[in-house]
Amino acid sequence: MKTGLVYAIGLVAAFALGQVSANRQSDVAHAQTSSAIKAAYLIGAKSPVQAPPENMAKYRDVAIPLAQQAGLQLLGAGIAGSTLQVLEGRWPYEGQVVVERYNSMEALLDFWNAAEYQQLRQQLLTEANFIIAVEAVK
């Protein structure tokens, strides 16, 4: 009888230790995931560009390397009616829509707020319908 009792207590203790260990591992994994840097996405719709070609060349020469430093990946681009399909609702915008991925929200905002980039934006004759930045879920 004593052996059965010792065996049962041993099983309960082993189960309890296993649960404590599993919970600790889960807590560590959650802490690592929540502190990980998340990607950020820029989604924008702009009216057609009507800037002189030399301004556009300068924009590409300066803006693209700045954005690439922030981790730029062009994920998608389209124009309503051809390569952009509205699946629901109304789309009142003309021009191009882009979806870009950056290393983090901080990197995206550092690029966006850089004095060089802001100066370039002033030289272009475009009108943004909207430009938003959103952080990845995971």
Coordinates of C-alpha atoms in Angstrom, one line a residue:
M1 CA 0.0 0.0 0.0
K2 CA 2.8 2.4 0.9
T3 CA 4.5 1.7 -2.5
G4 CA 1.3 2.6 -4.3
L5 CA 0.9 5.8 -2.4
V6 CA 4.5 6.8 -3.0
Y7 CA 4.1 6.0 -6.7
A8 CA 0.9 8.1 -6.9
I9 CA 2.6 11.0 -5.1
G10 CA 5.5 10.7 -7.5
L11 CA 3.3 10.8 -10.5
V12 CA 1.4 13.9 -9.3
A13 CA 4.7 15.6 -8.5
A14 CA 6.1 14.8 -11.9
F15 CA 3.0 16.1 -13.6
A16 CA 3.1 19.3 -11.6
L17 CA 6.8 19.9 -12.4
G18 CA 6.0 19.2 -16.1
Q19 CA 3.3 21.8 -16.0
V20 CA 5.5 24.4 -14.3
S21 CA 8.2 23.8 -16.8
A22 CA 5.8 24.0 -19.8
N23 CA 4.3 27.3 -18.4
R24 CA 7.8 28.8 -18.0
Q25 CA 8.7 27.8 -21.6
S26 CA 5.5 29.3 -22.8
D27 CA 6.1 32.6 -20.9
V28 CA 9.6 32.8 -22.3
A29 CA 8.4 32.2 -25.9
H30 CA 5.7 34.8 -25.5
A31 CA 8.1 37.4 -24.1
Q32 CA 10.5 36.8 -27.0
T33 CA 7.7 37.1 -29.5
S34 CA 6.2 40.3 -28.0
S35 CA 9.6 42.0 -27.8
A36 CA 10.5 41.1 -31.4
I37 CA 10.7 43.9 -33.9
K38 CA 7.7 43.8 -36.2
A39 CA 7.7 44.8 -39.8
A40 CA 5.7 47.9 -40.9
Y41 CA 3.8 48.5 -44.1
L42 CA 3.2 51.7 -46.0
I43 CA 0.1 51.8 -48.2
G44 CA -0.4 54.8 -50.3
A45 CA -2.6 56.1 -53.2
K46 CA -1.3 59.1 -55.2
S47 CA -2.6 61.0 -58.2
P48 CA -0.5 60.8 -61.4
V49 CA 2.9 62.4 -61.2
Q50 CA 3.3 65.6 -63.2
A51 CA 6.8 66.5 -62.2
P52 CA 9.6 67.4 -64.6
P53 CA 11.7 64.3 -65.6
E54 CA 14.8 65.7 -63.9
N55 CA 12.9 65.9 -60.6
M56 CA 11.7 62.3 -60.9
A57 CA 15.3 61.2 -61.7
K58 CA 16.6 63.0 -58.6
Y59 CA 13.7 61.5 -56.5
R60 CA 14.6 58.0 -57.6
D61 CA 18.3 58.6 -57.1
V62 CA 17.9 59.8 -53.5
A63 CA 14.6 58.4 -52.2
I64 CA 15.1 54.7 -53.2
P65 CA 18.5 54.3 -51.4
L66 CA 17.0 56.0 -48.3
A67 CA 14.0 53.7 -48.4
Q68 CA 16.2 50.6 -49.0
Q69 CA 18.2 51.5 -45.9
A70 CA 14.9 51.2 -44.0
G71 CA 14.3 47.8 -45.5
L72 CA 12.1 48.7 -48.4
Q73 CA 10.4 45.8 -50.2
L74 CA 7.9 46.7 -52.9
L75 CA 5.1 44.2 -52.3
G76 CA 2.5 45.5 -54.7
A77 CA 1.6 48.4 -57.0
G78 CA -1.4 48.9 -59.2
I79 CA -3.7 51.3 -61.0
A80 CA -7.5 51.1 -60.6
G81 CA -9.1 49.5 -63.5
S82 CA -6.1 47.6 -64.7
T83 CA -3.8 46.0 -62.1
L84 CA -5.9 47.0 -59.0
Q85 CA -9.2 45.3 -58.4
V86 CA -11.8 46.9 -56.1
L87 CA -13.5 43.9 -54.5
E88 CA -16.0 45.9 -52.3
G89 CA -16.9 49.5 -51.8
R90 CA -16.1 52.5 -53.9
W91 CA -12.7 53.6 -55.1
P92 CA -12.8 57.3 -55.9
Y93 CA -9.0 57.6 -56.5
E94 CA -7.0 58.0 -59.7
G95 CA -3.3 57.1 -60.0
Q96 CA -1.2 54.4 -58.4
V97 CA -1.5 52.4 -55.2
V98 CA 1.6 51.0 -53.6
V99 CA 2.2 48.5 -50.7
E100 CA 5.7 48.6 -49.3
R101 CA 7.3 46.7 -46.4
Y102 CA 9.9 48.1 -44.1
N103 CA 12.0 46.5 -41.3
S104 CA 10.0 48.3 -38.6
M105 CA 7.7 51.2 -37.9
E106 CA 10.7 53.1 -36.5
A107 CA 12.7 52.5 -39.7
L108 CA 9.7 53.5 -41.9
L109 CA 9.2 56.7 -39.9
D110 CA 12.9 57.5 -39.9
F111 CA 12.9 57.3 -43.7
W112 CA 9.6 59.2 -44.1
N113 CA 10.7 62.0 -41.8
A114 CA 14.3 62.3 -43.1
A115 CA 14.9 65.9 -44.2
E116 CA 16.3 64.8 -47.6
Y117 CA 13.2 62.8 -48.3
Q118 CA 10.8 65.6 -47.2
Q119 CA 12.6 68.0 -49.4
L120 CA 12.3 65.7 -52.4
R121 CA 8.6 65.3 -51.8
Q122 CA 8.1 69.1 -52.0
Q123 CA 9.6 69.1 -55.5
L124 CA 7.2 66.6 -56.9
L125 CA 3.8 67.7 -58.1
T126 CA 1.7 64.9 -56.8
E127 CA -1.2 64.8 -54.5
A128 CA -1.6 62.0 -52.0
N129 CA -5.1 60.6 -51.7
F130 CA -3.8 58.8 -48.6
I131 CA -0.6 57.4 -47.2
I132 CA -0.8 55.2 -44.1
A133 CA 1.7 53.2 -42.1
V134 CA 0.6 50.1 -40.2
E135 CA 2.6 47.7 -38.1
A136 CA 2.5 44.0 -38.8
V137 CA 0.5 41.8 -36.5
K138 CA 3.4 39.3 -35.9

